[in-house]
Amino acid sequence: MRILVTGAAGVVGTEVAARLAAGTAGRTGPQIVHTARRAPGDTPVRWNIGSEPAPEALTGRPWDVIVHTAASTRWTMTRDEATDANIRTLRDVLGLAGPDTHVVHVSTAYVGGVRAPEDLRGAEFEGYRNGYEWSKARCEEIVTTEHRGPVTIVRPPLVMGRRGDGHIARFSGPYSLFPALVSGLAAVVVGDPGGFAEISPVDEVAEAIAAAALGPVPSAPRTEVIAAGPDSLRLDTLVRITCDTLNAFRAEHGVEPIAKPPTVSTDSWNRFFLPLAEQWLSPVQQQAVKLLAMFQSYTSMGEPFEPTRKVADPGGVLAASVRHWAESKPRQALSRPVPWTLINAA
């Protein structure tokens, strides 16, 4: 069995590569090849997908399985940027697939679910929150309609560290909340305190992907949704666990605790506080406000996802992830919060 894994240096790809190696250890026959946009040597194979042809090492004959984890997950992408980063790269990867190749495509759970009107960013993204979601929805359509062979789509929610030790290859996405809390940039949390915040540990995401790659080939396109469902964290609980975990770390180092910020409804924020923030806050604070505004719709959903693979104890996953971040970034985790400053106040 020949398996190609794209994006092997990414958050999910790193874990998938390790999981596949463990799942095929001691077995004769499986050949696993990894690609990455930046690779110092021959392993993984360097391939800047979408910007250059596939290397000769990847061509010649179709693969039995292609696990496509490579993607840009930036919420700030324009439509053109998302097209280049995610849609064009998928088409290039599908060029290596034959009619019998099982394509395991990593998408996002936020392609589905309920989106509130205030979550949307204009007609450019056709009812999705941002370019990342829009491009992933388009990719699902492409892979299920244009690929002639079997397809499995894996939809994770916000990806956190491993369940046991919180380890993750790179801090991105939801990890932007942690430094914002300890620096004081997250002076308020915007959203519904009772809203759902779906997270999953990266090792369980990788387990679902590896199981699809090494398991029976589906006879029709299959979708795996990784989520806690009704047992998902609520926004208020997510913030409380995060602050409690950070404060436990700070107490161990003799540093004063941070305060749990108040929660402001999305409507009140957009109608009253945001216009004031845009007028009076510093450029750095305004940028933090914009980034956290994109994050808010992911952590106060009106309904949870319906999982095919259920995440147990998401609170424990979050606590382990926060702890690992603090131990990896002690200067940030132990910093002193700086209150918002009104730079134009007279």
PDB file of C-alpha atoms in Angstrom, residues 21-133:
ATOM      1  CA  ALA A  21       3.964   5.239  11.209  1.00  0.00           C
ATOM      2  CA  ALA A  22       2.771   3.614  14.423  1.00  0.00           C
ATOM      3  CA  GLY A  23      -0.168   1.963  12.671  1.00  0.00           C
ATOM      4  CA  THR A  24       2.028   0.324  10.019  1.00  0.00           C
ATOM      5  CA  ALA A  25       5.017  -0.550  12.233  1.00  0.00           C
ATOM      6  CA  GLY A  26       6.055  -4.154  11.768  1.00  0.00           C
ATOM      7  CA  ARG A  27       3.949  -4.576   8.646  1.00  0.00           C
ATOM      8  CA  THR A  28       5.536  -5.380   5.300  1.00  0.00           C
ATOM      9  CA  GLY A  29       4.337  -3.549   2.239  1.00  0.00           C
ATOM     10  CA  PRO A  30       3.109  -0.115   3.357  1.00  0.00           C
ATOM     11  CA  GLN A  31       5.092   2.774   1.901  1.00  0.00           C
ATOM     12  CA  ILE A  32       4.336   6.168   3.428  1.00  0.00           C
ATOM     13  CA  VAL A  33       5.646   9.323   1.778  1.00  0.00           C
ATOM     14  CA  HIS A  34       5.233  12.762   3.352  1.00  0.00           C
ATOM     15  CA  THR A  35       5.339  16.164   1.702  1.00  0.00           C
ATOM     16  CA  ALA A  36       5.848  19.614   3.185  1.00  0.00           C
ATOM     17  CA  ARG A  37       6.137  23.097   1.751  1.00  0.00           C
ATOM     18  CA  ARG A  38       9.406  23.590   3.585  1.00  0.00           C
ATOM     19  CA  ALA A  39      11.613  20.534   4.027  1.00  0.00           C
ATOM     20  CA  PRO A  40      15.338  20.709   4.828  1.00  0.00           C
ATOM     21  CA  GLY A  41      16.186  17.345   3.282  1.00  0.00           C
ATOM     22  CA  ASP A  42      14.582  14.532   1.329  1.00  0.00           C
ATOM     23  CA  THR A  43      12.195  13.560   4.121  1.00  0.00           C
ATOM     24  CA  PRO A  44       9.583  14.819   3.867  1.00  0.00           C
ATOM     25  CA  VAL A  45       9.589  15.538   0.137  1.00  0.00           C
ATOM     26  CA  ARG A  46       9.562  19.301  -0.446  1.00  0.00           C
ATOM     27  CA  TRP A  47       6.565  20.363  -2.505  1.00  0.00           C
ATOM     28  CA  ASN A  48       5.079  23.844  -2.538  1.00  0.00           C
ATOM     29  CA  ILE A  49       1.686  22.622  -3.714  1.00  0.00           C
ATOM     30  CA  GLY A  50      -0.134  24.974  -6.026  1.00  0.00           C
ATOM     31  CA  SER A  51       3.008  26.913  -6.906  1.00  0.00           C
ATOM     32  CA  GLU A  52       5.158  24.247  -8.548  1.00  0.00           C
ATOM     33  CA  PRO A  53       4.697  20.868 -10.279  1.00  0.00           C
ATOM     34  CA  ALA A  54       4.750  17.709  -8.227  1.00  0.00           C
ATOM     35  CA  PRO A  55       8.296  16.334  -7.771  1.00  0.00           C
ATOM     36  CA  GLU A  56       9.234  13.246  -9.770  1.00  0.00           C
ATOM     37  CA  ALA A  57       9.313  11.230  -6.544  1.00  0.00           C
ATOM     38  CA  LEU A  58       5.522  11.600  -6.328  1.00  0.00           C
ATOM     39  CA  THR A  59       4.623  10.899  -9.945  1.00  0.00           C
ATOM     40  CA  GLY A  60       4.785   7.800 -12.111  1.00  0.00           C
ATOM     41  CA  ARG A  61       1.846   5.802 -10.821  1.00  0.00           C
ATOM     42  CA  PRO A  62      -1.252   6.588  -8.753  1.00  0.00           C
ATOM     43  CA  TRP A  63      -1.250   6.282  -4.995  1.00  0.00           C
ATOM     44  CA  ASP A  64      -3.406   3.813  -3.087  1.00  0.00           C
ATOM     45  CA  VAL A  65      -4.259   6.446  -0.475  1.00  0.00           C
ATOM     46  CA  ILE A  66      -3.747  10.208  -0.435  1.00  0.00           C
ATOM     47  CA  VAL A  67      -4.189  11.923   2.924  1.00  0.00           C
ATOM     48  CA  HIS A  68      -4.554  15.621   2.187  1.00  0.00           C
ATOM     49  CA  THR A  69      -3.916  17.669   5.325  1.00  0.00           C
ATOM     50  CA  ALA A  70      -2.090  20.605   3.695  1.00  0.00           C
ATOM     51  CA  ALA A  71      -4.103  23.824   3.996  1.00  0.00           C
ATOM     52  CA  SER A  72      -4.031  27.416   5.074  1.00  0.00           C
ATOM     53  CA  THR A  73      -6.335  27.897   8.057  1.00  0.00           C
ATOM     54  CA  ARG A  74      -6.064  31.688   8.287  1.00  0.00           C
ATOM     55  CA  TRP A  75      -9.429  33.301   8.950  1.00  0.00           C
ATOM     56  CA  THR A  76      -8.238  36.571   7.374  1.00  0.00           C
ATOM     57  CA  MET A  77      -7.754  35.261   3.810  1.00  0.00           C
ATOM     58  CA  THR A  78      -9.460  36.983   0.919  1.00  0.00           C
ATOM     59  CA  ARG A  79     -11.403  34.866  -1.571  1.00  0.00           C
ATOM     60  CA  ASP A  80      -8.471  34.905  -4.017  1.00  0.00           C
ATOM     61  CA  GLU A  81      -5.997  33.977  -1.288  1.00  0.00           C
ATOM     62  CA  ALA A  82      -8.194  31.118  -0.103  1.00  0.00           C
ATOM     63  CA  THR A  83      -8.560  29.901  -3.684  1.00  0.00           C
ATOM     64  CA  ASP A  84      -4.799  29.821  -4.179  1.00  0.00           C
ATOM     65  CA  ALA A  85      -4.048  28.333  -0.766  1.00  0.00           C
ATOM     66  CA  ASN A  86      -6.678  25.609  -0.571  1.00  0.00           C
ATOM     67  CA  ILE A  87      -8.643  25.048  -3.788  1.00  0.00           C
ATOM     68  CA  ARG A  88      -5.758  25.167  -6.241  1.00  0.00           C
ATOM     69  CA  THR A  89      -3.646  22.941  -4.005  1.00  0.00           C
ATOM     70  CA  LEU A  90      -6.410  20.327  -3.803  1.00  0.00           C
ATOM     71  CA  ARG A  91      -6.661  20.182  -7.584  1.00  0.00           C
ATOM     72  CA  ASP A  92      -2.892  19.643  -7.841  1.00  0.00           C
ATOM     73  CA  VAL A  93      -3.023  16.839  -5.285  1.00  0.00           C
ATOM     74  CA  LEU A  94      -5.934  15.172  -7.081  1.00  0.00           C
ATOM     75  CA  GLY A  95      -3.727  15.139 -10.154  1.00  0.00           C
ATOM     76  CA  LEU A  96      -1.721  12.375  -8.433  1.00  0.00           C
ATOM     77  CA  ALA A  97      -4.806  10.237  -7.770  1.00  0.00           C
ATOM     78  CA  GLY A  98      -6.056   7.407  -9.930  1.00  0.00           C
ATOM     79  CA  PRO A  99      -9.583   5.988 -10.174  1.00  0.00           C
ATOM     80  CA  ASP A 100      -8.900   3.592  -7.279  1.00  0.00           C
ATOM     81  CA  THR A 101      -7.084   6.051  -5.016  1.00  0.00           C
ATOM     82  CA  HIS A 102      -8.792   6.564  -1.665  1.00  0.00           C
ATOM     83  CA  VAL A 103      -8.591  10.303  -0.950  1.00  0.00           C
ATOM     84  CA  VAL A 104      -8.832  11.208   2.740  1.00  0.00           C
ATOM     85  CA  HIS A 105      -9.497  14.933   2.728  1.00  0.00           C
ATOM     86  CA  VAL A 106      -9.192  16.996   5.919  1.00  0.00           C
ATOM     87  CA  SER A 107     -11.840  19.704   6.018  1.00  0.00           C
ATOM     88  CA  THR A 108     -13.399  21.560   8.949  1.00  0.00           C
ATOM     89  CA  ALA A 109     -16.533  20.944  10.995  1.00  0.00           C
ATOM     90  CA  TYR A 110     -17.513  24.571  10.412  1.00  0.00           C
ATOM     91  CA  VAL A 111     -18.460  23.763   6.830  1.00  0.00           C
ATOM     92  CA  GLY A 112     -21.599  22.401   8.501  1.00  0.00           C
ATOM     93  CA  GLY A 113     -23.442  23.643  11.545  1.00  0.00           C
ATOM     94  CA  VAL A 114     -25.468  26.787  12.127  1.00  0.00           C
ATOM     95  CA  ARG A 115     -24.070  30.251  11.415  1.00  0.00           C
ATOM     96  CA  ALA A 116     -25.677  33.341  12.915  1.00  0.00           C
ATOM     97  CA  PRO A 117     -26.076  36.448  10.706  1.00  0.00           C
ATOM     98  CA  GLU A 118     -23.562  38.374  12.826  1.00  0.00           C
ATOM     99  CA  ASP A 119     -20.947  35.669  12.147  1.00  0.00           C
ATOM    100  CA  LEU A 120     -20.815  36.380   8.418  1.00  0.00           C
ATOM    101  CA  ARG A 121     -18.360  38.637   6.636  1.00  0.00           C
ATOM    102  CA  GLY A 122     -20.300  39.641   3.517  1.00  0.00           C
ATOM    103  CA  ALA A 123     -21.411  38.083   0.224  1.00  0.00           C
ATOM    104  CA  GLU A 124     -17.825  37.308  -0.799  1.00  0.00           C
ATOM    105  CA  PHE A 125     -17.913  34.027   1.140  1.00  0.00           C
ATOM    106  CA  GLU A 126     -21.408  32.870   0.181  1.00  0.00           C
ATOM    107  CA  GLY A 127     -22.826  32.336   3.668  1.00  0.00           C
ATOM    108  CA  TYR A 128     -19.614  31.187   5.362  1.00  0.00           C
ATOM    109  CA  ARG A 129     -17.763  33.057   8.094  1.00  0.00           C
ATOM    110  CA  ASN A 130     -14.535  33.598   6.173  1.00  0.00           C
ATOM    111  CA  GLY A 131     -12.359  32.530   3.265  1.00  0.00           C
ATOM    112  CA  TYR A 132     -11.067  29.471   5.088  1.00  0.00           C
ATOM    113  CA  GLU A 133     -14.547  28.016   5.622  1.00  0.00           C
TER     114      GLU A 133
END
